[in-house]
Short mmCIF file of C-alpha atoms and ligand atoms in Angstrom, two decimals:
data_model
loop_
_atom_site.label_atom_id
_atom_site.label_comp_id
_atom_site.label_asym_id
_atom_site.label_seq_id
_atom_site.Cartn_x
_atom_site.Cartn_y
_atom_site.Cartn_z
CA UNK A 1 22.98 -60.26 -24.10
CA UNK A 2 24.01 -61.53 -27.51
CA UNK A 3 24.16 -65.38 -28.20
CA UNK A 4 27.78 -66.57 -29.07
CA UNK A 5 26.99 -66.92 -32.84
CA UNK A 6 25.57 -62.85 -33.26
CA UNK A 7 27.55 -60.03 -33.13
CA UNK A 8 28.13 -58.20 -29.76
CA UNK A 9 26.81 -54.91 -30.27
CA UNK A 10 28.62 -53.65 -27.26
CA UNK A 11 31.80 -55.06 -28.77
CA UNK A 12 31.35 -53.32 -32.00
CA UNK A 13 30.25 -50.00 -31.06
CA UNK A 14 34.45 -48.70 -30.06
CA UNK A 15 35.34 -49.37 -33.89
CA UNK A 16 31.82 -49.10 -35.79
CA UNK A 17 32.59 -48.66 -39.25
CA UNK A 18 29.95 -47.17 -41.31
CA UNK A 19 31.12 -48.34 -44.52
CA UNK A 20 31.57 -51.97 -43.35
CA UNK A 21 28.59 -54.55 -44.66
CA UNK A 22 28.95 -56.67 -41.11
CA UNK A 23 28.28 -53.80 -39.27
CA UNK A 24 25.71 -52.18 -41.50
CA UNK A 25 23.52 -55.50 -40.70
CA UNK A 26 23.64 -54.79 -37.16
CA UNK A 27 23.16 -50.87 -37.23
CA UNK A 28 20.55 -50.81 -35.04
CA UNK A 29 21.35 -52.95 -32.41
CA UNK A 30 24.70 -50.84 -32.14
CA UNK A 31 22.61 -47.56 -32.00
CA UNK A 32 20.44 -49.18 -29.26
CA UNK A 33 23.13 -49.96 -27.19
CA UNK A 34 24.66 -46.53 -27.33
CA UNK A 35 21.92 -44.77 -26.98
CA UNK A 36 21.15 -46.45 -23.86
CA UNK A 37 24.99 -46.58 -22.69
CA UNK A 38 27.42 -43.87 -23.99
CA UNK A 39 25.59 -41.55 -26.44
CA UNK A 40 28.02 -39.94 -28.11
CA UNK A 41 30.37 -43.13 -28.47
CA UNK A 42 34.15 -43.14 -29.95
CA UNK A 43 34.22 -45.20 -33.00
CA UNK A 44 38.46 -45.53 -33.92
CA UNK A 45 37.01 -46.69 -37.55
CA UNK A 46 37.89 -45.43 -40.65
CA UNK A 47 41.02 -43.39 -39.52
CA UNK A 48 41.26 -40.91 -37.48
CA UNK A 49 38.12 -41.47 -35.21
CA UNK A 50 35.37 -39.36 -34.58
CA UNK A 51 32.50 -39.09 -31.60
CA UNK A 52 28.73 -41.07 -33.16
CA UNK A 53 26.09 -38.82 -31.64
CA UNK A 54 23.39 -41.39 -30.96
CA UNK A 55 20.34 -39.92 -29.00
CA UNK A 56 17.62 -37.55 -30.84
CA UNK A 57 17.99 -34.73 -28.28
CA UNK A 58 21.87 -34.33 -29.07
CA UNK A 59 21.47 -34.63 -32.74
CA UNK A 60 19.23 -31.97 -32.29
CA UNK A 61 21.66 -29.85 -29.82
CA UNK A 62 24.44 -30.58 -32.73
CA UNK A 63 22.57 -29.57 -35.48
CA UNK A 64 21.40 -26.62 -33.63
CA UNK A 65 24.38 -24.87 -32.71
CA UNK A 66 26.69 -24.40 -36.41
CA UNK A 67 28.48 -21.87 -33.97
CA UNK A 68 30.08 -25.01 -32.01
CA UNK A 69 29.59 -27.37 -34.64
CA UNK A 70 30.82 -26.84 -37.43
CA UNK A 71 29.86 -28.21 -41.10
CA UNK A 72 33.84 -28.06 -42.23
CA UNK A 73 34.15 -32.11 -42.40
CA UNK A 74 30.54 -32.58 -42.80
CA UNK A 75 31.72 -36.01 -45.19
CA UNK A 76 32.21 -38.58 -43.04
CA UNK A 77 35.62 -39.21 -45.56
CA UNK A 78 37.82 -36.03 -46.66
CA UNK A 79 35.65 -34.92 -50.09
CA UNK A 80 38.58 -33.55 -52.85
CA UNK A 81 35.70 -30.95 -54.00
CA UNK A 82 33.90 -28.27 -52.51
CA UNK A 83 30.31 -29.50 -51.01
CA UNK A 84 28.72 -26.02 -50.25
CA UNK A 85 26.06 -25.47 -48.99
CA UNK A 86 26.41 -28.45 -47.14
CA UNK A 87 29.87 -27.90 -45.66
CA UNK A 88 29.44 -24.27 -45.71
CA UNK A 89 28.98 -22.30 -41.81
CA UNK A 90 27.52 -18.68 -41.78
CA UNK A 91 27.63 -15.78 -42.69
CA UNK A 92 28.22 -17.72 -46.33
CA UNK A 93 25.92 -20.60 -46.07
CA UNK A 94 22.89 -18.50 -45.42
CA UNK A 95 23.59 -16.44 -48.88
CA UNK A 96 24.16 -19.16 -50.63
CA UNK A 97 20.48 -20.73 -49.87
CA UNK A 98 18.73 -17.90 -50.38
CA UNK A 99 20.20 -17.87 -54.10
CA UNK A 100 19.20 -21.90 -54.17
CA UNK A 101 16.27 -21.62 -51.42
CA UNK A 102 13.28 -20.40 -54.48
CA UNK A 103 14.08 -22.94 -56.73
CA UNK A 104 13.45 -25.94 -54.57
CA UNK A 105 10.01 -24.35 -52.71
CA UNK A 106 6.64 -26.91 -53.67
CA UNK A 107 5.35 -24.43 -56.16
CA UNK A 108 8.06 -23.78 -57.87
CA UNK A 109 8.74 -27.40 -58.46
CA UNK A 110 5.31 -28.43 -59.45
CA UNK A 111 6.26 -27.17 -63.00
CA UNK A 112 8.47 -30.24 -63.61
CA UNK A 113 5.82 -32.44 -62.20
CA UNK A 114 4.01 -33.56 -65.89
CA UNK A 115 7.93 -34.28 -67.03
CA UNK A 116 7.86 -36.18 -63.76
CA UNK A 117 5.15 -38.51 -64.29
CA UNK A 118 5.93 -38.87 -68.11
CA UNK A 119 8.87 -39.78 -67.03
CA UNK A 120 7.95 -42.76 -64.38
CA UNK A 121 4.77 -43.77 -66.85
CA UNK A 122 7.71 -44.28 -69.15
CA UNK A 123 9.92 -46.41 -67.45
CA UNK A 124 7.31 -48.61 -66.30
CA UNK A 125 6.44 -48.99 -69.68
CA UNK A 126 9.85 -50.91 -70.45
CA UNK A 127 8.93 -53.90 -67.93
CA UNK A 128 5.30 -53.98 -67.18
CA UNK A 129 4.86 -56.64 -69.93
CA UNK A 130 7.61 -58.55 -68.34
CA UNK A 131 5.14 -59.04 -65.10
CA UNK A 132 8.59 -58.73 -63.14
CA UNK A 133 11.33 -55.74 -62.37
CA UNK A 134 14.42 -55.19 -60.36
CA UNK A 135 12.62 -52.10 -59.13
CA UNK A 136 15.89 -50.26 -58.09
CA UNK A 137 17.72 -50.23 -61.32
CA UNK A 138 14.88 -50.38 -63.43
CA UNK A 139 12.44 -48.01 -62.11
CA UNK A 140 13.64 -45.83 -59.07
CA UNK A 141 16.98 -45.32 -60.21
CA UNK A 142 16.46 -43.89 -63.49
CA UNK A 143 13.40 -42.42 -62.21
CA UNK A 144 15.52 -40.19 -59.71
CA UNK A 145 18.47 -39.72 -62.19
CA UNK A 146 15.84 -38.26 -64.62
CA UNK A 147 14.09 -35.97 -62.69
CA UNK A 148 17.05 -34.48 -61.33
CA UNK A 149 19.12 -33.81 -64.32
CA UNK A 150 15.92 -32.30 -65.87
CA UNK A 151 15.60 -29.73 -62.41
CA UNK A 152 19.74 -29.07 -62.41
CA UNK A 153 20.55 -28.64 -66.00
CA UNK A 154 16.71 -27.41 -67.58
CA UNK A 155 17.97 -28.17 -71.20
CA UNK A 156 15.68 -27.46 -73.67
CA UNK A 157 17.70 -29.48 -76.78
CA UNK A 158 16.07 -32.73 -76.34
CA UNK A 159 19.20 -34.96 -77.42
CA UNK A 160 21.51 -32.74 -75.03
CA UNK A 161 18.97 -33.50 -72.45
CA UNK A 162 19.24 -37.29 -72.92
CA UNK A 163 22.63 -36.92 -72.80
CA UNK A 164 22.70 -35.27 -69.28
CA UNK A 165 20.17 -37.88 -68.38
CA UNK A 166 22.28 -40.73 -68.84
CA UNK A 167 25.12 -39.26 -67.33
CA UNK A 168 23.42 -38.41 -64.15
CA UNK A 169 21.15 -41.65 -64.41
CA UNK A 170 24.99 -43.91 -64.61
CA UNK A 171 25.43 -41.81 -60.98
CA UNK A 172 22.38 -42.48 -59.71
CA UNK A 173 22.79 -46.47 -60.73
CA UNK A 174 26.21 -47.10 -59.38
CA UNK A 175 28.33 -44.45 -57.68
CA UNK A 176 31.46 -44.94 -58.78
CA UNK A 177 34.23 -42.64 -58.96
CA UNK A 178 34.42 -42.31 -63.38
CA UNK A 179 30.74 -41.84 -63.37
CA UNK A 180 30.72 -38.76 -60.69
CA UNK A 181 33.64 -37.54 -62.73
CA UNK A 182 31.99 -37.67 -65.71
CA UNK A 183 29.45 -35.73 -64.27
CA UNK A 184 31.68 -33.35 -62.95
CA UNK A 185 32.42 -32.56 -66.52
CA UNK A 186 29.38 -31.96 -67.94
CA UNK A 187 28.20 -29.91 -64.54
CA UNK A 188 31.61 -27.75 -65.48
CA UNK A 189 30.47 -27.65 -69.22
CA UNK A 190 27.22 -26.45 -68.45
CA UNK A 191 28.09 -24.12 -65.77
CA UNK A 192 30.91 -22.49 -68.41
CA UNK A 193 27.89 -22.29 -71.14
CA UNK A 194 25.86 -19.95 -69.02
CA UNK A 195 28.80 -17.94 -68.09
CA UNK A 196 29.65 -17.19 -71.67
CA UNK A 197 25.96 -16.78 -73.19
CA UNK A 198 23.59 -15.61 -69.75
CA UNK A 199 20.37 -16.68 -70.43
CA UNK A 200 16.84 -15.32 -68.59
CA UNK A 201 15.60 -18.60 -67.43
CA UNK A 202 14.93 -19.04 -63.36
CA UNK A 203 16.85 -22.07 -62.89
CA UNK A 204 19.57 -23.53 -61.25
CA UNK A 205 22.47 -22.61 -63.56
CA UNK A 206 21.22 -18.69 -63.48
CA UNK A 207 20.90 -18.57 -59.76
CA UNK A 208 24.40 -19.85 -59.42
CA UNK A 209 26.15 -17.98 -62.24
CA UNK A 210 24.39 -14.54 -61.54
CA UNK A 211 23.49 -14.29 -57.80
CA UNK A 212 25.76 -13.09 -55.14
CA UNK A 213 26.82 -13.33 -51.74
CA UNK A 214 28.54 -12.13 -48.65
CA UNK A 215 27.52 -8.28 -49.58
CA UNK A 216 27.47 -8.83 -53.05
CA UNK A 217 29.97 -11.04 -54.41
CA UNK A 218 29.62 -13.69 -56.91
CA UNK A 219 30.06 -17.10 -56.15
CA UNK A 220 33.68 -18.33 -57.24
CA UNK A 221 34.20 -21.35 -60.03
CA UNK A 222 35.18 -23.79 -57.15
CA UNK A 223 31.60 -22.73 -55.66
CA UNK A 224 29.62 -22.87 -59.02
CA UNK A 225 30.81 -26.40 -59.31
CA UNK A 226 30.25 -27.03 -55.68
CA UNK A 227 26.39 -26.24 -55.76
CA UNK A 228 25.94 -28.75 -59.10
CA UNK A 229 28.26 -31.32 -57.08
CA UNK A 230 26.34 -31.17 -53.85
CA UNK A 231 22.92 -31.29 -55.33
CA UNK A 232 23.88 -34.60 -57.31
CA UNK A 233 25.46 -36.12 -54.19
CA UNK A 234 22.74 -35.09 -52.09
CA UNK A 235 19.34 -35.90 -54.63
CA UNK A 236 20.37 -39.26 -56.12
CA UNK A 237 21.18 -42.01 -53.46
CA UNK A 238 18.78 -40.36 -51.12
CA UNK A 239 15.71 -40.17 -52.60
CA UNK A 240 16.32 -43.64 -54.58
CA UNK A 241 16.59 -44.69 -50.92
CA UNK A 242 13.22 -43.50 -49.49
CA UNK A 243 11.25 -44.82 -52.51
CA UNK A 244 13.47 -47.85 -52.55
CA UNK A 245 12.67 -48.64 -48.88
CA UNK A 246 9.12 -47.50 -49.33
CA UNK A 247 8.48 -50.16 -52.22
CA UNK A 248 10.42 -52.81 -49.60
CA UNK A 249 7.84 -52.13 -46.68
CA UNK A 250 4.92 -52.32 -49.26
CA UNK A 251 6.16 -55.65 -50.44
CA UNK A 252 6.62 -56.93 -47.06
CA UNK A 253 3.29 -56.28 -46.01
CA UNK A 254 0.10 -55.79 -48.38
CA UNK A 255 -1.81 -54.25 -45.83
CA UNK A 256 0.04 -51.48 -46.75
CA UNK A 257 -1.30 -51.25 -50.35
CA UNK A 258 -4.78 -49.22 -49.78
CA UNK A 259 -2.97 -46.76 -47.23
CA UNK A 260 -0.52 -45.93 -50.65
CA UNK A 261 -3.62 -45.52 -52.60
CA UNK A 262 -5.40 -43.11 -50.68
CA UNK A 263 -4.13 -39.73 -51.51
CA UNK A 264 -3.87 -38.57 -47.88
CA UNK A 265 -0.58 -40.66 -47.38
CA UNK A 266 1.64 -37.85 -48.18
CA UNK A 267 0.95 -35.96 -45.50
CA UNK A 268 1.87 -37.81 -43.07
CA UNK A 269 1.98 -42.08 -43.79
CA UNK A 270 5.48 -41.00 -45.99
CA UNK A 271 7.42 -39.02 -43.01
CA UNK A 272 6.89 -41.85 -41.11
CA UNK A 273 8.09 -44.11 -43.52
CA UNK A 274 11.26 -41.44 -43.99
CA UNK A 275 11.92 -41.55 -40.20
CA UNK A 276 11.79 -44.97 -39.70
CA UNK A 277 14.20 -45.68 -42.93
CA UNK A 278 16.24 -42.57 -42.50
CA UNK A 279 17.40 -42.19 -46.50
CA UNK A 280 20.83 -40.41 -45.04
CA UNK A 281 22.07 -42.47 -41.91
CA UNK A 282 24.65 -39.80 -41.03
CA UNK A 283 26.85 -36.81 -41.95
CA UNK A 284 29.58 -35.07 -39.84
CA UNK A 285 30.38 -31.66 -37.86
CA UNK A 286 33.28 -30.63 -36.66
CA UNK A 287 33.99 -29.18 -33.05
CA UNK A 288 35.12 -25.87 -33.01
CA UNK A 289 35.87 -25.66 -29.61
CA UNK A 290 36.35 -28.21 -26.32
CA UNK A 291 32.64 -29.14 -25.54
CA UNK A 292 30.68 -31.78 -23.63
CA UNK A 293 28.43 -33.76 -24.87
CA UNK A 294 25.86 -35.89 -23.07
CA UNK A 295 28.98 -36.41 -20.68
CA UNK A 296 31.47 -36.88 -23.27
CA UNK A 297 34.50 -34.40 -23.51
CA UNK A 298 35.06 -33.21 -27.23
CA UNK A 299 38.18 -31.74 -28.44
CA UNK A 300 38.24 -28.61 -30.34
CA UNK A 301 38.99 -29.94 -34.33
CA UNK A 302 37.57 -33.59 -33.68
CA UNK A 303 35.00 -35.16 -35.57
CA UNK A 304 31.61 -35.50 -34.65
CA UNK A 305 29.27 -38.31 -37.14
CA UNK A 306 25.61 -37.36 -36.55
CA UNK A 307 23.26 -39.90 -37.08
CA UNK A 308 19.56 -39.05 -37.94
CA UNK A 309 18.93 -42.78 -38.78
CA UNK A 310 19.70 -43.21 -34.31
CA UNK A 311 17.88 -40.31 -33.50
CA UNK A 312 14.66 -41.20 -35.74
CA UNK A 313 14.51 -44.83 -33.67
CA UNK A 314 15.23 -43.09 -30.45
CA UNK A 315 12.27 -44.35 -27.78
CA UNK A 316 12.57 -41.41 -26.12
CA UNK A 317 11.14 -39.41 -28.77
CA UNK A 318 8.96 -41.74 -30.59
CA UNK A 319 7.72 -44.67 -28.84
CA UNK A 320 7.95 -47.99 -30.72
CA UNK A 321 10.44 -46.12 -32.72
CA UNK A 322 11.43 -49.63 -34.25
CA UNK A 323 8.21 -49.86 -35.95
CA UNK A 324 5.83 -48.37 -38.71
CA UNK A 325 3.35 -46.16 -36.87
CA UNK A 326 0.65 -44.59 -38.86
CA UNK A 327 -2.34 -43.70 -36.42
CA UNK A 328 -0.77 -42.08 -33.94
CA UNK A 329 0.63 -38.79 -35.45
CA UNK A 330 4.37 -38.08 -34.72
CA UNK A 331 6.52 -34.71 -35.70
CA UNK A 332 10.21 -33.79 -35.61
CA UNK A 333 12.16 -36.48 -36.92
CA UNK A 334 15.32 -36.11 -38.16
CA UNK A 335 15.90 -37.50 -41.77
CA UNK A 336 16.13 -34.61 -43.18
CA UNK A 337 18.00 -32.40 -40.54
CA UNK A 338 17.05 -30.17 -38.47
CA UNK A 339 18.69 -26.42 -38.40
CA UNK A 340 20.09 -24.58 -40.85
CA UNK A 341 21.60 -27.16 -43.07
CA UNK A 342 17.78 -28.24 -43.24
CA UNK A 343 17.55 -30.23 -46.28
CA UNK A 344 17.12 -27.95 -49.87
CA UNK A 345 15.52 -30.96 -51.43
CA UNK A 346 12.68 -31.81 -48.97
CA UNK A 347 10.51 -30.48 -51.45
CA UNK A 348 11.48 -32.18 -54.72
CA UNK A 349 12.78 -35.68 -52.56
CA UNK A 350 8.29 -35.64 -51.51
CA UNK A 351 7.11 -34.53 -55.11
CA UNK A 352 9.27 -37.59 -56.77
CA UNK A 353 7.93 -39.95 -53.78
CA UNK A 354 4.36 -39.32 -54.61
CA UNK A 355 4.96 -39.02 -58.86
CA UNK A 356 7.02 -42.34 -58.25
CA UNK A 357 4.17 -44.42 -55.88
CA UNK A 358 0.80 -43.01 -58.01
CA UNK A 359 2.20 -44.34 -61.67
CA UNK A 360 3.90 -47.05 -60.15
CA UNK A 361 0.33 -48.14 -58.35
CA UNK A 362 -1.45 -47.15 -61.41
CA UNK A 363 -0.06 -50.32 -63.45
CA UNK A 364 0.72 -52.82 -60.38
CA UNK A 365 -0.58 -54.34 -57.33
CA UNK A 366 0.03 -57.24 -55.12
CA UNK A 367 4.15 -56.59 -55.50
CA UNK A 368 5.73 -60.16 -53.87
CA UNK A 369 9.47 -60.32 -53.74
CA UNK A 370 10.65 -62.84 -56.88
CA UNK A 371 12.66 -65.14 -54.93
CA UNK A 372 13.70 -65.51 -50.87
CA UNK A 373 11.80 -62.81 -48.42
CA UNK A 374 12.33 -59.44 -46.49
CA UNK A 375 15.46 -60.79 -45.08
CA UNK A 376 17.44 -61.42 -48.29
CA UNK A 377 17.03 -58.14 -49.76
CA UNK A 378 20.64 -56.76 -49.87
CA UNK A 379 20.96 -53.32 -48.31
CA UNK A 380 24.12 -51.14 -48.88
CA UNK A 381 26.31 -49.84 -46.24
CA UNK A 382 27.26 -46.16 -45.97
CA UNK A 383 25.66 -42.87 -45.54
CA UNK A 384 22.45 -43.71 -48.07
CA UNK A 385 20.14 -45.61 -46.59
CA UNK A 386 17.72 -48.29 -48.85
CA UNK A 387 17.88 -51.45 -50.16
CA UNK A 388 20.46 -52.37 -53.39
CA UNK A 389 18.04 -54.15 -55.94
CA UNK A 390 14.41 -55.38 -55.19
CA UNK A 391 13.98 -58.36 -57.38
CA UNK A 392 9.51 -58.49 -57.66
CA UNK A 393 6.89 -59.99 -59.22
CA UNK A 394 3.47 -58.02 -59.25
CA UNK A 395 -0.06 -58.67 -61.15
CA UNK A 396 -1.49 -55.90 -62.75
CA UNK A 397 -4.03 -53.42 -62.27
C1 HEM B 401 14.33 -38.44 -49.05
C2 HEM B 401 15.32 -37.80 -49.64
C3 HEM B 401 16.31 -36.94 -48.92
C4 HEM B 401 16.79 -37.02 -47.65
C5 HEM B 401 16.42 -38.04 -46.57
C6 HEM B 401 17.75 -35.95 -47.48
C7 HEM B 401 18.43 -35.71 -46.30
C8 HEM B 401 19.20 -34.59 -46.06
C9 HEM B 401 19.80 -34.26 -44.79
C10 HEM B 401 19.76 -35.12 -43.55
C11 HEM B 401 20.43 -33.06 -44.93
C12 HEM B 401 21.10 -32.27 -43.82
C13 HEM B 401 22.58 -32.23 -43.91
C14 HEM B 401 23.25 -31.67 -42.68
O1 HEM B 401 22.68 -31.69 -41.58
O2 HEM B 401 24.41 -31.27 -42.81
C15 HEM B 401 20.25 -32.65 -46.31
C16 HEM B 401 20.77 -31.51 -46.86
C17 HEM B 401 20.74 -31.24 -48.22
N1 HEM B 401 20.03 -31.93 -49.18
FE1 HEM B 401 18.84 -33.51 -48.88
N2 HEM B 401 17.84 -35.25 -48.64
C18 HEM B 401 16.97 -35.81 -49.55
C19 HEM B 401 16.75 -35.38 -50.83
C20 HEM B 401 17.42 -34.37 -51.45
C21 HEM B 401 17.26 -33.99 -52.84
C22 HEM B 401 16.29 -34.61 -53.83
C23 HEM B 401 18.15 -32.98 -53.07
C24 HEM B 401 18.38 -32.32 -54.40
C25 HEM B 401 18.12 -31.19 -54.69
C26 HEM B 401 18.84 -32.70 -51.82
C27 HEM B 401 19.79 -31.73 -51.63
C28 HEM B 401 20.29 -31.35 -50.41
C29 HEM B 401 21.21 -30.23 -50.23
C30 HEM B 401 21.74 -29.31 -51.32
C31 HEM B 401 21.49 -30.16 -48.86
C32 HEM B 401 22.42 -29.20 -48.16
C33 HEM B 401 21.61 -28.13 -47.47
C34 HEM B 401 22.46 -27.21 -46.61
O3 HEM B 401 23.58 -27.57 -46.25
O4 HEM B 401 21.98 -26.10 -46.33
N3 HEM B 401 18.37 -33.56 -50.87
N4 HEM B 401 19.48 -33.58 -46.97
#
């Protein structure tokens, strides 16, 4: 039962609103309650109302079953552009990533990994001497903006790559509408470039512009476009989320220091900390027929919001699934979907977590927070999950 002065989770749940910072403080008291009381809740927020799927075993059903549940509205708001893969169903969406699957496997990506550290050994550079950093905007942020535009556009010209970088970096800072349309541009430009002059170089651009689907088609402009779109929307916010968060644990606690030092923490210390943060809260299905759902009747054409950040903290899969458990090995979370619309970037989003951590730890140790504690640190509301700006003080190595 809440006190008078907190929020009634109960109260909340019938008009939770994703977007909304009130609610966004209280997430997971909301997702408690519903997972323990109506699982796949109506929320009447942000118009027309959709169905939050709340319990780990129907996320997993959901995700399962593109047949019933369809990716068509898989943006929790109406997107003006094309998102495919991501809101793509079979037969197309299975095409499509295996034209994009061989570019994001580990050893493929391992090539960019010297640009990668460069890269982070670089930014850290800029502050170190400061012996303080808002570690979002001035580290993980460009870090991520960086090492994607470098994977999506693989521009040899060095200033034209700079360019790209700052355009993508501006995204990867602050999301807001001119940047991602500036972006959109220079995806377009580059996308047109390979078109007119085809190039032999495995990468992103060629896979798009040259392979084929759905018996041998090629993709259309609209799906070109798409591909560059989703990858941008999909590689920025979330992976600047799962180091951001990372960094905010390892500052709350110094214990956790030596267990980011040792080597082996990749393997399985960092899905732990990626289930318990869950870098992408939610993203939507849509019903393509009447269904039930953990009791709940679901229209055929209503919205379903799937939330990996409830499933990941659901007791019933992973005990003490509100806390950090490192010892006891656990396996299926959800962050970064399950089924077919698996995440592409797995791959790249773990490579960039372990570049960012091993030059970051190189330099620094002891990070404190610069002013006020755990509880101050601002986190932003939506589908990216991590905090906004980590103001810290560290000594060095
Ligand atoms: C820790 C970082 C990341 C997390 C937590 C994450 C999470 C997710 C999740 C939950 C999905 C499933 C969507 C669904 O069920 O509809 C997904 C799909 C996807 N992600 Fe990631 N992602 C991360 C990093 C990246 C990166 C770095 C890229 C850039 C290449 C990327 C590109 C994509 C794409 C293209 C899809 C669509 C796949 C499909 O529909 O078949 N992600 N991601």
């Amino acid at each position: 039962m809440s006190s008078p002065l907190e929020p009634d989770p109960a109260a909340i749940l019938g008009h939770f609103n994703l977007f909304d910072p009130e609610h966004e403080k209280i997430k997971w008291a909301v997702f408690q309650h519903a997972r323990q009381s109506c699982p796949v809740a109506h929320t009447s927020a942000d118009g027309g109302g959709q169905y939050m799927v709340t319990r780990y075993e129907d996320v997993r059903r959901v995700l399962e079953d593109p047949e019933t549940f369809s990716s068509t509205g898989v943006a929790p708001r109406p997107s003006p552009v094309t998102l495919n893969p991501l809101d793509a169903d079979p037969p197309f969406h299975p095409d499509l990533r295996k034209i994009l699957n061989p570019l994001f496997s580990r050893s493929f990506l391992m090539k960019f990994e010297p640009q990668m550290r460069k890269s982070a050994a670089d930014l850290v550079d800029g502050w170190i001497d400061r012996g303080r950093v808002e570690l979002i905007s001035e580290y993980v942020a460009p870090f991520v903006g960086t090492v994607l535009a470098q994977i999506a556009f693989d521009e040899q010209d060095a200033s034209k790559m700079e360019r790209a970088i700052d355009i993508v970096t501006a995204v990867a800072l602050e999301a807001s509408d001119e940047a991602f349309f500036t972006l959109a541009v220079l995806a377009g430009e580059y996308i047109a470039a390979r078109e007119d002059h085809p190039v032999q170089r495995n990468d992103v651009l060629n896979a798009i512009t040259t392979g084929t689907v759905l018996g041998g088609r090629p993709l259309t402009e609209d799906e070109r476009l798409g591909v560059m779109t989703v990858l941008f929307l999909g590689g920025l916010d979330t992976t600047r989320g799962a180091i951001g968060s990372i960094a905010y644990h390892l500052t709350r606690d110094p214990r956790l220091e030596p267990r980011l030092r040792d080597p082996k923490w990749i393997r399985q210390d960092m899905d732990e900390f990626i289930r318990l943060e869950s870098p992408v809260g939610c993203l939507g299905r849509t019903a393509t027929r009447d269904v039930e759902l953990a009791g709940t009747e679901i229209k055929k054409g209503e919205q379903l919001l799937v939330r990996y950040d409830s499933a990941n903290r659901d007791p019933a899969k992973f005990p003490d699934a509100d806390e950090l458990v490192f010892d006891t090995p656990r396996s299926g979370h959800a962050a970064f979907g399950l089924g077919i619309h698996r995440c592409l970037g797995a791959h790249l989003a773990r490579i960039q977590i372990t570049v960012a951590f091993d030059e970051l730890l190189k330099r620094v140790t002891a990070l404190r927070f610069a002013s006020g504690g755990p509880d101050d640190v601002p986190w932003a509301p939506g589908i990216a999950n991590g905090p906004e700006r980590l103001d810290l003080t560290f000594d060095l190595v």
